[in-house]
Amino acid sequence: MTKVEKPWGYELLWAVTDRYIGKIIHVNAGHALSLQYHERKDETILVWSGRVILEVKEDGQLVQREMAPGKSIHLAPGTVHRITALEESDLVEVSTPELEDVIRLEDNYGRADPLHRSK
């Protein structure tokens, strides 16, 4: 397993193939991933432990959903989304293998790409 430190927690990559990726995403309480989308990456996320707020852009508006253990969501390419941990949270993600396919629209850690803020 490969551990990748992130400013909001860490990722544990438990499966890396040319067809799919499996990872555990640990998000520290009160921290958020980027408001982002992917051009090619297709992913499904399952809340394993903790509670998170998932923001997804629907009809031009960001809609917030609280998600608890056992809840999952499929995020197709182009779907703008962000996850914020209400408490220490672990998520299981299975996706296509495009790990670098991240367009950050907003980011609490200074990683946003200003050229893509209009989506």
Short mmCIF file of N, CA and C in Angstrom, two decimals:
data_model
loop_
_atom_site.label_atom_id
_atom_site.label_comp_id
_atom_site.label_asym_id
_atom_site.label_seq_id
_atom_site.Cartn_x
_atom_site.Cartn_y
_atom_site.Cartn_z
N MET A 1 0.85 -1.17 0.00
CA MET A 1 0.00 0.00 0.00
C MET A 1 0.90 1.24 0.00
N THR A 2 0.47 2.25 -0.73
CA THR A 2 1.21 3.50 -0.81
C THR A 2 0.42 4.58 -0.08
N LYS A 3 1.08 5.30 0.83
CA LYS A 3 0.45 6.40 1.55
C LYS A 3 0.88 7.72 0.92
N VAL A 4 -0.10 8.56 0.59
CA VAL A 4 0.16 9.86 0.00
C VAL A 4 -0.38 10.91 0.96
N GLU A 5 0.52 11.70 1.56
CA GLU A 5 0.11 12.76 2.49
C GLU A 5 -0.55 13.89 1.71
N LYS A 6 -1.61 14.44 2.27
CA LYS A 6 -2.34 15.56 1.70
C LYS A 6 -2.52 16.62 2.78
N PRO A 7 -2.75 17.88 2.42
CA PRO A 7 -2.92 18.91 3.47
C PRO A 7 -4.17 18.70 4.32
N TRP A 8 -5.12 17.93 3.83
CA TRP A 8 -6.38 17.67 4.54
C TRP A 8 -6.40 16.30 5.21
N GLY A 9 -5.35 15.49 5.02
CA GLY A 9 -5.31 14.13 5.57
C GLY A 9 -4.35 13.29 4.77
N TYR A 10 -4.82 12.15 4.25
CA TYR A 10 -3.96 11.30 3.42
C TYR A 10 -4.80 10.33 2.59
N GLU A 11 -4.14 9.73 1.60
CA GLU A 11 -4.74 8.68 0.78
C GLU A 11 -3.89 7.42 0.92
N LEU A 12 -4.55 6.28 1.00
CA LEU A 12 -3.87 4.98 0.96
C LEU A 12 -4.29 4.29 -0.33
N LEU A 13 -3.37 4.15 -1.25
CA LEU A 13 -3.66 3.47 -2.52
C LEU A 13 -3.48 1.98 -2.31
N TRP A 14 -4.57 1.23 -2.39
CA TRP A 14 -4.53 -0.21 -2.13
C TRP A 14 -4.64 -1.04 -3.40
N ALA A 15 -4.99 -0.43 -4.51
CA ALA A 15 -5.02 -1.12 -5.80
C ALA A 15 -4.68 -0.10 -6.88
N VAL A 16 -3.66 -0.39 -7.67
CA VAL A 16 -3.28 0.49 -8.77
C VAL A 16 -3.03 -0.40 -9.99
N THR A 17 -3.93 -0.28 -10.97
CA THR A 17 -3.79 -1.05 -12.20
C THR A 17 -3.97 -0.10 -13.38
N ASP A 18 -3.80 -0.62 -14.58
CA ASP A 18 -4.02 0.22 -15.76
C ASP A 18 -5.51 0.40 -16.06
N ARG A 19 -6.39 -0.28 -15.31
CA ARG A 19 -7.83 -0.18 -15.55
C ARG A 19 -8.60 0.47 -14.42
N TYR A 20 -8.08 0.41 -13.18
CA TYR A 20 -8.78 1.01 -12.04
C TYR A 20 -7.80 1.30 -10.90
N ILE A 21 -8.27 2.16 -9.99
CA ILE A 21 -7.54 2.54 -8.77
C ILE A 21 -8.48 2.33 -7.60
N GLY A 22 -7.95 1.81 -6.50
CA GLY A 22 -8.70 1.72 -5.24
C GLY A 22 -7.93 2.46 -4.18
N LYS A 23 -8.61 3.34 -3.44
CA LYS A 23 -7.91 4.04 -2.37
C LYS A 23 -8.83 4.32 -1.20
N ILE A 24 -8.20 4.47 -0.05
CA ILE A 24 -8.88 4.93 1.15
C ILE A 24 -8.46 6.38 1.33
N ILE A 25 -9.43 7.25 1.50
CA ILE A 25 -9.17 8.68 1.68
C ILE A 25 -9.51 9.02 3.12
N HIS A 26 -8.52 9.47 3.89
CA HIS A 26 -8.75 9.90 5.27
C HIS A 26 -8.78 11.42 5.28
N VAL A 27 -9.89 12.00 5.76
CA VAL A 27 -10.04 13.45 5.82
C VAL A 27 -10.14 13.85 7.28
N ASN A 28 -9.24 14.73 7.70
CA ASN A 28 -9.25 15.20 9.08
C ASN A 28 -10.48 16.06 9.34
N ALA A 29 -11.00 16.00 10.56
CA ALA A 29 -12.20 16.75 10.94
C ALA A 29 -12.02 18.23 10.62
N GLY A 30 -13.04 18.81 9.98
CA GLY A 30 -13.03 20.23 9.66
C GLY A 30 -12.27 20.59 8.39
N HIS A 31 -11.64 19.63 7.75
CA HIS A 31 -10.88 19.90 6.53
C HIS A 31 -11.70 19.53 5.29
N ALA A 32 -11.29 20.10 4.15
CA ALA A 32 -12.02 19.90 2.90
C ALA A 32 -11.07 19.62 1.76
N LEU A 33 -11.49 18.76 0.85
CA LEU A 33 -10.79 18.57 -0.40
C LEU A 33 -11.10 19.76 -1.29
N SER A 34 -10.42 19.88 -2.40
CA SER A 34 -10.67 20.97 -3.35
C SER A 34 -12.07 20.88 -3.93
N LEU A 35 -12.63 22.04 -4.31
CA LEU A 35 -13.78 22.04 -5.20
C LEU A 35 -13.18 21.72 -6.56
N GLN A 36 -13.56 20.60 -7.15
CA GLN A 36 -12.83 20.07 -8.29
C GLN A 36 -13.75 19.32 -9.25
N TYR A 37 -13.17 19.01 -10.40
CA TYR A 37 -13.81 18.08 -11.33
C TYR A 37 -12.70 17.35 -12.08
N HIS A 38 -13.09 16.33 -12.80
CA HIS A 38 -12.15 15.52 -13.57
C HIS A 38 -12.64 15.46 -15.02
N GLU A 39 -11.72 15.58 -15.95
CA GLU A 39 -12.10 15.51 -17.36
C GLU A 39 -12.36 14.08 -17.83
N ARG A 40 -11.59 13.11 -17.31
CA ARG A 40 -11.73 11.71 -17.73
C ARG A 40 -12.03 10.77 -16.57
N LYS A 41 -11.55 11.09 -15.40
CA LYS A 41 -11.68 10.18 -14.25
C LYS A 41 -13.14 9.99 -13.86
N ASP A 42 -13.52 8.74 -13.69
CA ASP A 42 -14.87 8.34 -13.28
C ASP A 42 -14.71 7.64 -11.94
N GLU A 43 -15.44 8.09 -10.92
CA GLU A 43 -15.20 7.56 -9.57
C GLU A 43 -16.49 7.30 -8.80
N THR A 44 -16.41 6.35 -7.89
CA THR A 44 -17.47 6.09 -6.94
C THR A 44 -16.84 6.15 -5.55
N ILE A 45 -17.51 6.87 -4.65
CA ILE A 45 -16.99 7.07 -3.30
C ILE A 45 -18.01 6.54 -2.30
N LEU A 46 -17.51 5.77 -1.33
CA LEU A 46 -18.30 5.21 -0.24
C LEU A 46 -17.79 5.78 1.07
N VAL A 47 -18.69 6.30 1.90
CA VAL A 47 -18.29 6.74 3.24
C VAL A 47 -18.17 5.49 4.10
N TRP A 48 -16.97 5.24 4.60
CA TRP A 48 -16.69 4.07 5.43
C TRP A 48 -16.89 4.39 6.90
N SER A 49 -16.38 5.56 7.33
CA SER A 49 -16.55 5.99 8.72
C SER A 49 -16.58 7.51 8.77
N GLY A 50 -17.18 8.04 9.83
CA GLY A 50 -17.29 9.49 9.98
C GLY A 50 -18.51 10.05 9.26
N ARG A 51 -18.53 11.37 9.17
CA ARG A 51 -19.62 12.07 8.47
C ARG A 51 -18.99 13.17 7.64
N VAL A 52 -19.49 13.34 6.42
CA VAL A 52 -18.97 14.37 5.52
C VAL A 52 -20.13 15.13 4.89
N ILE A 53 -19.79 16.32 4.42
CA ILE A 53 -20.69 17.08 3.55
C ILE A 53 -20.13 16.94 2.14
N LEU A 54 -20.95 16.45 1.24
CA LEU A 54 -20.59 16.37 -0.17
C LEU A 54 -21.30 17.51 -0.88
N GLU A 55 -20.53 18.33 -1.59
CA GLU A 55 -21.11 19.37 -2.44
C GLU A 55 -20.98 18.91 -3.88
N VAL A 56 -22.08 18.97 -4.62
CA VAL A 56 -22.10 18.59 -6.03
C VAL A 56 -22.84 19.68 -6.79
N LYS A 57 -22.28 20.10 -7.92
CA LYS A 57 -22.94 21.12 -8.74
C LYS A 57 -24.03 20.46 -9.57
N GLU A 58 -25.27 20.93 -9.36
CA GLU A 58 -26.43 20.45 -10.10
C GLU A 58 -27.18 21.65 -10.64
N ASP A 59 -27.42 21.68 -11.93
CA ASP A 59 -28.12 22.79 -12.58
C ASP A 59 -27.49 24.13 -12.22
N GLY A 60 -26.16 24.18 -12.20
CA GLY A 60 -25.45 25.43 -11.95
C GLY A 60 -25.32 25.83 -10.50
N GLN A 61 -25.89 25.07 -9.58
CA GLN A 61 -25.84 25.40 -8.15
C GLN A 61 -25.12 24.29 -7.39
N LEU A 62 -24.33 24.68 -6.37
CA LEU A 62 -23.73 23.68 -5.49
C LEU A 62 -24.77 23.22 -4.48
N VAL A 63 -25.03 21.94 -4.46
CA VAL A 63 -26.00 21.33 -3.55
C VAL A 63 -25.22 20.54 -2.51
N GLN A 64 -25.56 20.72 -1.23
CA GLN A 64 -24.87 20.03 -0.14
C GLN A 64 -25.70 18.84 0.33
N ARG A 65 -24.99 17.72 0.55
CA ARG A 65 -25.63 16.52 1.10
C ARG A 65 -24.77 16.00 2.23
N GLU A 66 -25.37 15.72 3.38
CA GLU A 66 -24.62 15.07 4.44
C GLU A 66 -24.60 13.58 4.15
N MET A 67 -23.42 12.99 4.29
CA MET A 67 -23.27 11.55 4.02
C MET A 67 -22.67 10.88 5.24
N ALA A 68 -23.24 9.74 5.60
CA ALA A 68 -22.82 8.95 6.76
C ALA A 68 -22.33 7.59 6.26
N PRO A 69 -21.75 6.77 7.14
CA PRO A 69 -21.25 5.46 6.73
C PRO A 69 -22.31 4.64 5.98
N GLY A 70 -21.86 4.02 4.90
CA GLY A 70 -22.75 3.20 4.07
C GLY A 70 -23.32 3.95 2.88
N LYS A 71 -23.21 5.27 2.85
CA LYS A 71 -23.71 6.06 1.72
C LYS A 71 -22.62 6.17 0.66
N SER A 72 -23.04 6.10 -0.60
CA SER A 72 -22.07 6.21 -1.69
C SER A 72 -22.62 7.11 -2.78
N ILE A 73 -21.71 7.56 -3.64
CA ILE A 73 -22.10 8.39 -4.77
C ILE A 73 -21.18 8.11 -5.94
N HIS A 74 -21.75 8.10 -7.14
CA HIS A 74 -20.98 7.99 -8.38
C HIS A 74 -20.77 9.40 -8.91
N LEU A 75 -19.52 9.74 -9.22
CA LEU A 75 -19.18 11.06 -9.77
C LEU A 75 -18.61 10.85 -11.17
N ALA A 76 -19.41 11.18 -12.16
CA ALA A 76 -19.00 11.02 -13.56
C ALA A 76 -18.03 12.13 -13.95
N PRO A 77 -17.24 11.93 -15.01
CA PRO A 77 -16.35 12.99 -15.47
C PRO A 77 -17.13 14.29 -15.69
N GLY A 78 -16.52 15.41 -15.30
CA GLY A 78 -17.15 16.72 -15.45
C GLY A 78 -17.98 17.16 -14.27
N THR A 79 -18.24 16.28 -13.30
CA THR A 79 -19.06 16.62 -12.14
C THR A 79 -18.23 17.43 -11.14
N VAL A 80 -18.64 18.66 -10.88
CA VAL A 80 -17.96 19.51 -9.90
C VAL A 80 -18.37 19.04 -8.51
N HIS A 81 -17.36 18.83 -7.64
CA HIS A 81 -17.66 18.29 -6.31
C HIS A 81 -16.59 18.68 -5.29
N ARG A 82 -16.97 18.59 -4.02
CA ARG A 82 -16.05 18.83 -2.90
C ARG A 82 -16.56 18.03 -1.71
N ILE A 83 -15.64 17.53 -0.90
CA ILE A 83 -15.97 16.80 0.33
C ILE A 83 -15.36 17.53 1.51
N THR A 84 -16.17 17.76 2.54
CA THR A 84 -15.72 18.38 3.79
C THR A 84 -16.05 17.42 4.92
N ALA A 85 -15.07 17.15 5.78
CA ALA A 85 -15.28 16.22 6.89
C ALA A 85 -15.86 16.94 8.10
N LEU A 86 -17.01 16.49 8.57
CA LEU A 86 -17.60 17.02 9.79
C LEU A 86 -16.90 16.43 11.01
N GLU A 87 -16.32 15.24 10.84
CA GLU A 87 -15.53 14.56 11.86
C GLU A 87 -14.49 13.73 11.13
N GLU A 88 -13.53 13.16 11.86
CA GLU A 88 -12.54 12.29 11.21
C GLU A 88 -13.30 11.29 10.34
N SER A 89 -12.93 11.21 9.07
CA SER A 89 -13.70 10.39 8.13
C SER A 89 -12.79 9.59 7.22
N ASP A 90 -13.23 8.37 6.91
CA ASP A 90 -12.54 7.51 5.94
C ASP A 90 -13.51 7.19 4.82
N LEU A 91 -13.05 7.38 3.60
CA LEU A 91 -13.83 7.13 2.40
C LEU A 91 -13.12 6.07 1.58
N VAL A 92 -13.89 5.24 0.90
CA VAL A 92 -13.32 4.27 -0.04
C VAL A 92 -13.67 4.77 -1.44
N GLU A 93 -12.64 4.94 -2.26
CA GLU A 93 -12.85 5.39 -3.63
C GLU A 93 -12.36 4.32 -4.60
N VAL A 94 -13.18 4.03 -5.59
CA VAL A 94 -12.79 3.19 -6.72
C VAL A 94 -13.00 4.04 -7.96
N SER A 95 -11.96 4.11 -8.81
CA SER A 95 -12.05 5.00 -9.96
C SER A 95 -11.26 4.44 -11.13
N THR A 96 -11.44 5.10 -12.27
CA THR A 96 -10.57 4.86 -13.41
C THR A 96 -9.18 5.39 -13.02
N PRO A 97 -8.13 5.02 -13.75
CA PRO A 97 -6.76 5.24 -13.25
C PRO A 97 -6.15 6.62 -13.45
N GLU A 98 -6.90 7.62 -13.81
CA GLU A 98 -6.31 8.94 -14.10
C GLU A 98 -6.07 9.74 -12.82
N LEU A 99 -5.03 9.39 -12.08
CA LEU A 99 -4.76 10.03 -10.78
C LEU A 99 -4.44 11.52 -10.90
N GLU A 100 -3.86 11.96 -11.99
CA GLU A 100 -3.46 13.37 -12.14
C GLU A 100 -4.56 14.23 -12.76
N ASP A 101 -5.69 13.65 -13.08
CA ASP A 101 -6.79 14.37 -13.73
C ASP A 101 -7.64 15.08 -12.68
N VAL A 102 -7.11 16.20 -12.17
CA VAL A 102 -7.82 16.99 -11.16
C VAL A 102 -7.77 18.45 -11.58
N ILE A 103 -8.92 19.06 -11.79
CA ILE A 103 -9.01 20.49 -12.07
C ILE A 103 -9.58 21.13 -10.80
N ARG A 104 -8.73 21.88 -10.09
CA ARG A 104 -9.14 22.50 -8.82
C ARG A 104 -9.70 23.90 -9.08
N LEU A 105 -10.96 24.10 -8.72
CA LEU A 105 -11.61 25.40 -8.89
C LEU A 105 -11.41 26.28 -7.66
N GLU A 106 -11.45 25.68 -6.49
CA GLU A 106 -11.20 26.37 -5.21
C GLU A 106 -10.44 25.40 -4.33
N ASP A 107 -9.57 25.95 -3.48
CA ASP A 107 -8.78 25.08 -2.61
C ASP A 107 -8.34 25.87 -1.38
N ASN A 108 -8.54 25.30 -0.21
CA ASN A 108 -8.16 25.96 1.05
C ASN A 108 -6.66 25.96 1.28
N TYR A 109 -5.91 25.29 0.43
CA TYR A 109 -4.47 25.12 0.65
C TYR A 109 -3.64 25.72 -0.49
N GLY A 110 -4.25 26.62 -1.28
CA GLY A 110 -3.53 27.35 -2.31
C GLY A 110 -3.19 26.55 -3.56
N ARG A 111 -3.92 25.49 -3.84
CA ARG A 111 -3.61 24.64 -5.00
C ARG A 111 -4.56 24.86 -6.18
N ALA A 112 -5.48 25.82 -6.10
CA ALA A 112 -6.46 26.02 -7.18
C ALA A 112 -5.78 26.55 -8.43
N ASP A 113 -6.34 26.20 -9.57
CA ASP A 113 -5.87 26.69 -10.86
C ASP A 113 -6.76 27.86 -11.26
N PRO A 114 -6.24 29.10 -11.22
CA PRO A 114 -7.10 30.27 -11.50
C PRO A 114 -7.68 30.30 -12.91
N LEU A 115 -7.12 29.55 -13.84
CA LEU A 115 -7.64 29.54 -15.21
C LEU A 115 -8.93 28.74 -15.34
N HIS A 116 -9.27 27.95 -14.33
CA HIS A 116 -10.44 27.07 -14.42
C HIS A 116 -11.55 27.42 -13.44
N ARG A 117 -11.57 28.60 -12.90
CA ARG A 117 -12.54 28.93 -11.85
C ARG A 117 -13.96 29.14 -12.34
N SER A 118 -14.19 29.16 -13.63
CA SER A 118 -15.51 29.51 -14.14
C SER A 118 -16.46 28.34 -14.33
N LYS A 119 -16.04 27.11 -14.17
CA LYS A 119 -16.92 25.96 -14.46
C LYS A 119 -18.10 25.89 -13.52
#
